[in-house]
CSV table of C-alpha atoms and ligand atoms in Angstrom, one decimal:
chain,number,residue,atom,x,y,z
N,1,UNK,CA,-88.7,-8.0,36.3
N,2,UNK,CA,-88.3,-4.2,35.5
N,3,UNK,CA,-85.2,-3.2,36.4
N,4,UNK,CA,-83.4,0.2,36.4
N,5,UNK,CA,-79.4,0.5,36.4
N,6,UNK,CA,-77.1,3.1,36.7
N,7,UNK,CA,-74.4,3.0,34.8
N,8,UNK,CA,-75.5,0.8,31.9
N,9,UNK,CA,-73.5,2.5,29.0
N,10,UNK,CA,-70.4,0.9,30.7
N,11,UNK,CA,-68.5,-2.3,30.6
N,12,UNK,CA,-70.1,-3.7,33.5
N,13,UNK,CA,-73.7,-2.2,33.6
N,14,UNK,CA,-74.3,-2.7,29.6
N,15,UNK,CA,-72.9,-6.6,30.1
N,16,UNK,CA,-75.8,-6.9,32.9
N,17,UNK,CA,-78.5,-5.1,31.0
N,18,UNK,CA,-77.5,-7.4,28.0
N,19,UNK,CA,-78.2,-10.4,29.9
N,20,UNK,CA,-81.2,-9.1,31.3
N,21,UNK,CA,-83.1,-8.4,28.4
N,22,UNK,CA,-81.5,-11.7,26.8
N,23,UNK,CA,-83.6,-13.7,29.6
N,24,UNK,CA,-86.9,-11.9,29.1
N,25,UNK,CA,-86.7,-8.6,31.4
N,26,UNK,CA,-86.9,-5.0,31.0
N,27,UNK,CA,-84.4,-2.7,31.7
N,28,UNK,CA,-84.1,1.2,31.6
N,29,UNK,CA,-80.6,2.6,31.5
N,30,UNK,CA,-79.8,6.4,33.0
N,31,UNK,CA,-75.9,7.3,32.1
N,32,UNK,CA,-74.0,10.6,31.3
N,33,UNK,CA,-72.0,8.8,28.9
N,34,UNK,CA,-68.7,9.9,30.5
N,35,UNK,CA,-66.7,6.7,29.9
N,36,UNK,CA,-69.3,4.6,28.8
N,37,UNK,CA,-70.9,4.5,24.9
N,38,UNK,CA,-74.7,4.8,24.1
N,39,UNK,CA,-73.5,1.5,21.7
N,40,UNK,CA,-73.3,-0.6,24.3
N,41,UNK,CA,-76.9,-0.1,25.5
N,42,UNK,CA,-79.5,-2.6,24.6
N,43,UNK,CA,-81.4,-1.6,21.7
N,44,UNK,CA,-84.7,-2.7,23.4
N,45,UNK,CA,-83.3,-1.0,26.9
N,46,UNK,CA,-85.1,2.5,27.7
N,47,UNK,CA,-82.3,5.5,28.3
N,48,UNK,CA,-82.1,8.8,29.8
N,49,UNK,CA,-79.0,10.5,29.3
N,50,UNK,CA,-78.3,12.8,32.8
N,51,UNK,CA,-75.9,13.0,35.1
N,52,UNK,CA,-76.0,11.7,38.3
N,53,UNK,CA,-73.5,14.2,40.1
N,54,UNK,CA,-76.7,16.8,40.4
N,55,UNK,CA,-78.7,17.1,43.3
N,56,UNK,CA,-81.6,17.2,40.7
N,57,UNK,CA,-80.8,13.7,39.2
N,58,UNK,CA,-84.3,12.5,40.7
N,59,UNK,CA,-86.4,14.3,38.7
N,60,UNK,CA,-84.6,12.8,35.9
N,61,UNK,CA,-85.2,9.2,36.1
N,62,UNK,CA,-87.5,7.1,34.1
N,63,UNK,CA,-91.3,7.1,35.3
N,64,UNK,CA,-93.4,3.3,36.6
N,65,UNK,CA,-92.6,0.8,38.8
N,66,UNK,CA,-89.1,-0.8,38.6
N,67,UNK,CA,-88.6,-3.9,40.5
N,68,UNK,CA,-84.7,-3.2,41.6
N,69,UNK,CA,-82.4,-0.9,40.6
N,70,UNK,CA,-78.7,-1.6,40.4
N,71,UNK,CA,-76.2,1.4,40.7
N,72,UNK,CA,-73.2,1.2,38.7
N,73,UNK,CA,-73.0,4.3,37.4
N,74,UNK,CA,-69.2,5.7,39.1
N,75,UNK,CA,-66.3,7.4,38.6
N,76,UNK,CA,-64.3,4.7,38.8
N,77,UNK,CA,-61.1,5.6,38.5
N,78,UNK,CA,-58.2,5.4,41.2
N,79,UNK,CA,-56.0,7.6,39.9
N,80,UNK,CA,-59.2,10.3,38.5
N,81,UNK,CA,-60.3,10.4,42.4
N,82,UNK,CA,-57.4,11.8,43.4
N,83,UNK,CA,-57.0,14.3,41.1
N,84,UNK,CA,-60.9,15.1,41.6
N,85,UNK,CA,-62.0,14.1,45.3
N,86,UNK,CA,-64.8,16.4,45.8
N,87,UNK,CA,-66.5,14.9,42.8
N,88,UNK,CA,-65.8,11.4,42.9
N,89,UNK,CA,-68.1,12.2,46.2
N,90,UNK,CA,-70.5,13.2,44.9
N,91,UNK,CA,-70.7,10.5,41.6
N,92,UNK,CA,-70.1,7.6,44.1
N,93,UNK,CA,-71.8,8.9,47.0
N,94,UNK,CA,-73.8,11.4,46.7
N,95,UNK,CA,-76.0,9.5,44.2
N,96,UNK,CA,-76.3,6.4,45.9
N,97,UNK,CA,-77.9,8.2,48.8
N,98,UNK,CA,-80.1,9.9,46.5
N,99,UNK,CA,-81.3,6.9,44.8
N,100,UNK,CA,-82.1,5.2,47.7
N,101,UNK,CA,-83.9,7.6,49.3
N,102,UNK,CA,-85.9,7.3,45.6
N,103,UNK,CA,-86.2,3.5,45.8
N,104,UNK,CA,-87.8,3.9,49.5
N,105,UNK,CA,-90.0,6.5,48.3
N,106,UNK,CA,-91.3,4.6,45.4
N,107,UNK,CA,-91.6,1.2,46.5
N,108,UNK,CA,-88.6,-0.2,44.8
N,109,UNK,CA,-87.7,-3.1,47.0
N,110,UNK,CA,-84.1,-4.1,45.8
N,111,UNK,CA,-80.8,-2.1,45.6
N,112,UNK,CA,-77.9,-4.0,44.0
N,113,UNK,CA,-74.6,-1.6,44.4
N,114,UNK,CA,-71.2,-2.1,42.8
N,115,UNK,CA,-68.6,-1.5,45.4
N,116,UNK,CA,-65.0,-2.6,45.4
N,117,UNK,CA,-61.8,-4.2,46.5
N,118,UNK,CA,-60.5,-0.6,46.8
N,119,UNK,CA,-62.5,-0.4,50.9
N,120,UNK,CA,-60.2,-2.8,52.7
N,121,UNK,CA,-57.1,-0.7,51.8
N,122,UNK,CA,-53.9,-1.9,52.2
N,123,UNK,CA,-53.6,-3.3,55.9
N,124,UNK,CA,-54.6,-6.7,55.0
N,125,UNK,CA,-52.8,-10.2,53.9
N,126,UNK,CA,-55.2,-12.3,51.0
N,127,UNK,CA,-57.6,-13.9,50.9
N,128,UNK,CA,-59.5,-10.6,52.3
N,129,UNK,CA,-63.1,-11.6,53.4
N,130,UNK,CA,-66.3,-9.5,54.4
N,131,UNK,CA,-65.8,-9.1,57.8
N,132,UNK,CA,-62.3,-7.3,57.6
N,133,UNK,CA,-61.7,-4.3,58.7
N,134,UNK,CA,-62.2,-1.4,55.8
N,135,UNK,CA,-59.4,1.5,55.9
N,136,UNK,CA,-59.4,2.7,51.9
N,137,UNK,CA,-56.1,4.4,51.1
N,138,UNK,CA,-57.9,6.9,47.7
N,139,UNK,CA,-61.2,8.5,47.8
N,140,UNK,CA,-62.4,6.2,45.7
N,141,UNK,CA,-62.0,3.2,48.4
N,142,UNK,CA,-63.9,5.7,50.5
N,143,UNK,CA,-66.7,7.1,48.0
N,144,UNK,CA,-67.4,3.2,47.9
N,145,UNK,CA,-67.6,2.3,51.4
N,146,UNK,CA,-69.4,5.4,52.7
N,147,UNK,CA,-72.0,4.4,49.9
N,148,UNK,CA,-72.0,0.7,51.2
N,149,UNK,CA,-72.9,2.3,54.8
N,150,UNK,CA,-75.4,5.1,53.3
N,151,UNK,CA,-77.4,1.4,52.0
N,152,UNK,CA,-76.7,0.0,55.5
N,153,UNK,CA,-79.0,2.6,56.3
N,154,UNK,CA,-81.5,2.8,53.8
N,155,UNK,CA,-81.6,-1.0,54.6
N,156,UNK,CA,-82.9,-0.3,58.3
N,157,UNK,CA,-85.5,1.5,56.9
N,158,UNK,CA,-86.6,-1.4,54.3
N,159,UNK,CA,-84.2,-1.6,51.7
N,160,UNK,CA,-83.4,-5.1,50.7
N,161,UNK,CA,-79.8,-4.3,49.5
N,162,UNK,CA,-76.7,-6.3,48.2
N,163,UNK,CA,-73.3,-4.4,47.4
N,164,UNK,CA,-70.7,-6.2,45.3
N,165,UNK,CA,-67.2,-5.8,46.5
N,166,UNK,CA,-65.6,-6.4,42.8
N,167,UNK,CA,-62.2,-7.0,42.6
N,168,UNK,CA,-60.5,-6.2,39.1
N,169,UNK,CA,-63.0,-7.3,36.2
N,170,UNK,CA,-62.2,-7.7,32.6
N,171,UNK,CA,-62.9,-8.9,29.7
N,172,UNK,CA,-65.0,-7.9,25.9
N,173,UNK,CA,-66.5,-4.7,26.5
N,174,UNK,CA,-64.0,-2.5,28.6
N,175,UNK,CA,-63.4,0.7,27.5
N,176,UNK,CA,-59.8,0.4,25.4
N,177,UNK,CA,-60.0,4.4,25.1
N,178,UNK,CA,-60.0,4.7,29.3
N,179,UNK,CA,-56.3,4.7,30.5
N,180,UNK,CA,-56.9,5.6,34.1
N,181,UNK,CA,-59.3,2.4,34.8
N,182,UNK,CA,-58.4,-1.4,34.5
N,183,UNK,CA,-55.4,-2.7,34.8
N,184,UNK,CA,-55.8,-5.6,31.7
N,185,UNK,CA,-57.3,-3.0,29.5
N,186,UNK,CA,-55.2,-0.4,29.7
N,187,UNK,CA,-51.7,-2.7,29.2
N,188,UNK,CA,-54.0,-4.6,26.1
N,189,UNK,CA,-54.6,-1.0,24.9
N,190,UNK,CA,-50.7,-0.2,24.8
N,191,UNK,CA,-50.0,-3.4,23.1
N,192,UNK,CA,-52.1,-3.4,20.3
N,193,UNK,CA,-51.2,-0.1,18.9
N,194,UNK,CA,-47.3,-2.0,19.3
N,195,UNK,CA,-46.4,0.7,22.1
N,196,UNK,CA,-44.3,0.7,24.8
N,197,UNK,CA,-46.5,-0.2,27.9
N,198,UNK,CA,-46.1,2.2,30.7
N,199,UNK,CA,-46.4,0.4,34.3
N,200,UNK,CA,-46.8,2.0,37.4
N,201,UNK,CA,-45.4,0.7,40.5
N,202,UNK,CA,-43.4,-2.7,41.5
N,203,UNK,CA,-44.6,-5.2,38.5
N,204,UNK,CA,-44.2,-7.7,41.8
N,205,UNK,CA,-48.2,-6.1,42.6
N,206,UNK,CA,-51.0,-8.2,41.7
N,207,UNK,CA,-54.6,-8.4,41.4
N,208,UNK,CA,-57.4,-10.7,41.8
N,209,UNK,CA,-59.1,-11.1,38.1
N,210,UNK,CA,-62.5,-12.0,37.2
N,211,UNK,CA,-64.2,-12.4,33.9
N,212,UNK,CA,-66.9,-10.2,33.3
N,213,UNK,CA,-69.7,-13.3,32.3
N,214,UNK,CA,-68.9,-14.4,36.2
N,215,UNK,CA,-69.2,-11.7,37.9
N,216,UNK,CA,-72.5,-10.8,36.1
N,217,UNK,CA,-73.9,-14.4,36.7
N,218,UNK,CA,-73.2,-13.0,40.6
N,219,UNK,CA,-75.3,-10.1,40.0
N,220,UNK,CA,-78.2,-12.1,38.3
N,221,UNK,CA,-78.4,-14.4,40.8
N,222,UNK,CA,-78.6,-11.7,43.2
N,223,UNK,CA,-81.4,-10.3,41.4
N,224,UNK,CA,-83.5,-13.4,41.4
N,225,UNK,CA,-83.8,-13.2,45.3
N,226,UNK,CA,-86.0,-11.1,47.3
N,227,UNK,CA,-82.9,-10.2,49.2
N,228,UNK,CA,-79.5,-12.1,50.0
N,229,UNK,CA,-78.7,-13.9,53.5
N,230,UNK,CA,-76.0,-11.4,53.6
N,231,UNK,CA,-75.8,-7.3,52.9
N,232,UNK,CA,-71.9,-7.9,51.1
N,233,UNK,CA,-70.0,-10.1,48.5
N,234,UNK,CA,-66.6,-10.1,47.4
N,235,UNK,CA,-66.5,-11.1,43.5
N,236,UNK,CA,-63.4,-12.4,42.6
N,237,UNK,CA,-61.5,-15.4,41.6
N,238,UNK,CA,-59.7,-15.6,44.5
N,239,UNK,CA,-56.4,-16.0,42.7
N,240,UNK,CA,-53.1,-13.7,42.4
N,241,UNK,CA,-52.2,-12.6,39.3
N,242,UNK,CA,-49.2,-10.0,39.5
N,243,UNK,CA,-48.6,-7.6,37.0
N,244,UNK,CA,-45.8,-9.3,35.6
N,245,UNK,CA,-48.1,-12.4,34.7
N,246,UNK,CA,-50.4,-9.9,33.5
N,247,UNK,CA,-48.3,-8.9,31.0
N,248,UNK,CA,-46.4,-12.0,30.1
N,249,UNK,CA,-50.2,-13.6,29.9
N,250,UNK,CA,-51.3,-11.0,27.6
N,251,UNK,CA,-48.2,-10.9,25.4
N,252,UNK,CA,-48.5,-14.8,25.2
N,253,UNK,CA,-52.3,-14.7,24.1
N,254,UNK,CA,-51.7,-11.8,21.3
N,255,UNK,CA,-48.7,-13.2,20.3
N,256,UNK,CA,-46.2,-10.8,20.5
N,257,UNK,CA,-42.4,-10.8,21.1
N,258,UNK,CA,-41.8,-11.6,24.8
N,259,UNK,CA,-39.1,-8.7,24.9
N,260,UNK,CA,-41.8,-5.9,24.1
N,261,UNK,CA,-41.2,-2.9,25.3
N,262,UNK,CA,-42.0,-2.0,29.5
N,263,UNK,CA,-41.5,1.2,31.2
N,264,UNK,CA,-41.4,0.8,35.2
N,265,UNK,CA,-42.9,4.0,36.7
N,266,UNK,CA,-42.8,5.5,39.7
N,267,UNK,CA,-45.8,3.8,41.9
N,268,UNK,CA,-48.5,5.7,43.9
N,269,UNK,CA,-48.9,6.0,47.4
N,270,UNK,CA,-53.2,5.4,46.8
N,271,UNK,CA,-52.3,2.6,45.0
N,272,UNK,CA,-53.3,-0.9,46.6
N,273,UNK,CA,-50.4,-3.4,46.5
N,274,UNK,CA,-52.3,-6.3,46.1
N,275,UNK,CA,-55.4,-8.2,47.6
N,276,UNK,CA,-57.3,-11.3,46.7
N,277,UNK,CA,-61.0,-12.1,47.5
N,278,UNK,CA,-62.0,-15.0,49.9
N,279,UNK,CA,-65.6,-15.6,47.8
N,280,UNK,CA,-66.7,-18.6,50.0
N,281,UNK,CA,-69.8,-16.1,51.4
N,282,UNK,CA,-70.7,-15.3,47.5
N,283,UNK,CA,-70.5,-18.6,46.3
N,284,UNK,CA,-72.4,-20.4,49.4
N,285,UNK,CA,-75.0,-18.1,49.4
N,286,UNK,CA,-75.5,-17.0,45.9
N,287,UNK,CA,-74.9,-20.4,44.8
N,288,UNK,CA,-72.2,-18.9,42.7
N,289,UNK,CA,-68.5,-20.3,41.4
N,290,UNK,CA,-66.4,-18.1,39.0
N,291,UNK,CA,-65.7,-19.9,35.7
N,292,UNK,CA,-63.0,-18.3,33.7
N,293,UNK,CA,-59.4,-19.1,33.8
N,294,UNK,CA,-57.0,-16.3,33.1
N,295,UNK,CA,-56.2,-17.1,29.7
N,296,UNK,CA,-58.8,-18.0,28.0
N,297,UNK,CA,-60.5,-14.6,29.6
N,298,UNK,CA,-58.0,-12.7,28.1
N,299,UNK,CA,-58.3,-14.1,24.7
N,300,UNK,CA,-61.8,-13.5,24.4
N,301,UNK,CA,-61.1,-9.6,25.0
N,302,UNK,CA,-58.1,-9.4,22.8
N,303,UNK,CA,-60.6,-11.7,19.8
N,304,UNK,CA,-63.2,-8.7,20.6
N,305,UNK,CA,-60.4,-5.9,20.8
N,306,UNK,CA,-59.1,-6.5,17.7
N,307,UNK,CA,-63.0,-6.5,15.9
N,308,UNK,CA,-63.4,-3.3,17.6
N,309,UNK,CA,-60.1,-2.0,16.4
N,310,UNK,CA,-61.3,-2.8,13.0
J,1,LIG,N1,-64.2,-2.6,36.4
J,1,LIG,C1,-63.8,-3.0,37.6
J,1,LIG,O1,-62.9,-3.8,37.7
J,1,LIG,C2,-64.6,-2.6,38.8
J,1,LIG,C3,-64.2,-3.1,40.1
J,1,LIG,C4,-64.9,-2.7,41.2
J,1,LIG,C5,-66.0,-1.9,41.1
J,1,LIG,N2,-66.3,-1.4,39.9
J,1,LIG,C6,-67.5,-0.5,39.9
J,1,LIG,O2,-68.4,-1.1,38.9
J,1,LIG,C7,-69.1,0.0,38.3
J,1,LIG,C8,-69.0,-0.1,36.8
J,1,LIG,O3,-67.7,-0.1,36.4
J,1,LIG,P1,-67.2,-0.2,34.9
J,1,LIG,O4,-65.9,-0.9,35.0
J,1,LIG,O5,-68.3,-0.8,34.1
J,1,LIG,O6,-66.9,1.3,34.6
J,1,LIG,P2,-67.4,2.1,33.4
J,1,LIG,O7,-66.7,3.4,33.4
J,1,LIG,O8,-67.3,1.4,32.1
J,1,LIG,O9,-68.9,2.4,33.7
J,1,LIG,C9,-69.4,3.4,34.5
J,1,LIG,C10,-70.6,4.0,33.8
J,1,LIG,O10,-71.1,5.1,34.6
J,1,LIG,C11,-71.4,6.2,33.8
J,1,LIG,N3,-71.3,7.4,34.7
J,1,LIG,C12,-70.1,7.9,35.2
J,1,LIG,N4,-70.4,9.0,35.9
J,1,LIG,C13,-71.8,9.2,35.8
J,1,LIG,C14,-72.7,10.2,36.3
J,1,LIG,N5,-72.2,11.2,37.0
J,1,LIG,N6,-74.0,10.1,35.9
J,1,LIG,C15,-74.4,9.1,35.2
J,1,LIG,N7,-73.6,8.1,34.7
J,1,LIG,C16,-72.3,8.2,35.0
J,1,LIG,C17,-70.3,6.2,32.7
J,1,LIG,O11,-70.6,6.9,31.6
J,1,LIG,C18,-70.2,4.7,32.5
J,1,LIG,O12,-71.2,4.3,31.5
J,1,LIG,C19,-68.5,1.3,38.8
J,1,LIG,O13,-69.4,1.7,39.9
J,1,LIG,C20,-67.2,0.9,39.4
J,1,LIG,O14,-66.7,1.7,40.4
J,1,LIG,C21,-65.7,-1.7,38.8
């Protein structure tokens, strides 16, 4: 398979081009390098640097025939999409229509999408599946979901598509330097340079985690059908983990004193407080099951955080 994604500089993207190439395929990479590192792309991967924000992006891309392309490429920041709306539109959006008007136009039959938990907004109680009602409460939540409807589109005219509702993924590979994306990463950040870890909003909020190796197993599978029974999947573990256990998990695993240092901040009104993922449709039809306990997660990204500190 020959597969382009979006995006592949980044925690997710470069973890799925990594396995990609690991079981024989080839994979070209197009990222502006904004949050994500040029280090973390595949030696053997092909990669244009450009940004995907310009209405010229198109001309940009790598030349052939690519079997699928996957779109990860985002601003995917919460907090960032307020402060920016008009571009996350255009990042999270805009390029997703252009890309797969491009796919149409060039025979590219698949179009794998990373959306997120962030569509369903706040309105409902957990597990959240598919079919629920989507009212985002930040423009990222909406970026996503007009993106997932742009593909519902394209998908009318041919386009076998799959989006990914992902809930909150960590694990080796996130971006330590990014403060404004990922909850585990940011308080891990914090609390290996021994500082106080700023937390915003009721510590009582929680989030559905899951490991980065699961959700890209998800993605492969994905990949290795001509299209999925169904156009959506949420990927999560399907368990709450507030941000209290967060932090008393993560203190635990590095070993720290249980007393370090928390200041409670002031929450957001765009912030979700808390949502899990029903997965039965992903794991039914992609013949899929999330592996990774909490824990042990977390104590493969502090083992890598701490060879990367070095
Ligand atoms: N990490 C999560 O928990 C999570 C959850 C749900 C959805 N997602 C989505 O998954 C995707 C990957 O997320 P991630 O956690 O790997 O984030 P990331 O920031 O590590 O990766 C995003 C990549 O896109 C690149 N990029 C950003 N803007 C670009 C542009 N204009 N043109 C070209 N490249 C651009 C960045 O440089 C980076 O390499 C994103 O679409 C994100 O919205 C992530």
């Amino acid at each position: 398979m020959r597969v382009l994604i979006t995006g592949g500089a980044g925690f997710i993207g470069s973890a799925l081009a990594h396995r990609l190439i690991a079981e024989g395929h080839q994979v070209s990479v197009v990222d502006n390098l904004s949050t994500g590192k040029q280090a973390n792309i595949p030696e053997e991967a092909e990669f244009v640097e450009y940004d995907l924000a310009k209405a010229d992006c198109l001309e940009h891309l790598p030349s052939g025939k690519f079997d699928a392309l996957c779109h990860l490429a985002a601003q995917s920041s919460g907090p960032a999409s307020i402060e920016m709306p008009y571009y996350d539109l255009q990042v999270n959006a805009a390029s997703t229509l252009l890309l797969s008007r491009w796919c149409l136009k060039n025979n590219v039959s698949r179009f794998l999408y990373a959306s997120s938990m962030t569509v369903y907004g706040n309105k409902h109680a957990s597990p959240v599946s598919e079919n629920a009602i989507c009212e985002p409460i930040a423009y990222y939540g909406v970026s996503k979901l007009a993106s997932e409807h742009l593909l519902r589109l394209a998908s009318l005219e041919g386009l076998n598509v799959t989006s990914f509702r992902m809930f909150s993924v960590y694990g080796p590979g996130q971006n330590l330097g990014n403060l404004k994306q990922g909850m585990a990463s940011i308080f891990m950040a914090y609390l290996l340079r021994g500082e106080e870890v700023p937390v915003t909003g009721s510590l009582e909020r929680f989030r559905d985690f899951i490991y980065i190796d699961d959700v890209v197993d998800a993605w492969m599978n994905a990949l290795q059908m001509k299209q999925t029974p169904a156009p959506i999947y949420n990927l999560g573990k399907g368990k709450a983990t507030t941000v209290r256990e967060l932090l008393k998990t993560l203190i635990d695993v590095m070993k720290l004193d249980t007393h370090h240092p928390i200041k409670e901040l002031q929450g957001s009104a765009f912030d979700q407080f808390g949502l899990t993922a029903n997965i039965s449709l992903a794991e039914k039809d992609l013949n899929w099951k999330p592996k990774m306990n909490l824990y042990d997660g977390l104590s493969e990204m502090v083992a890598w955080a701490k060879k990367e500190i070095v």
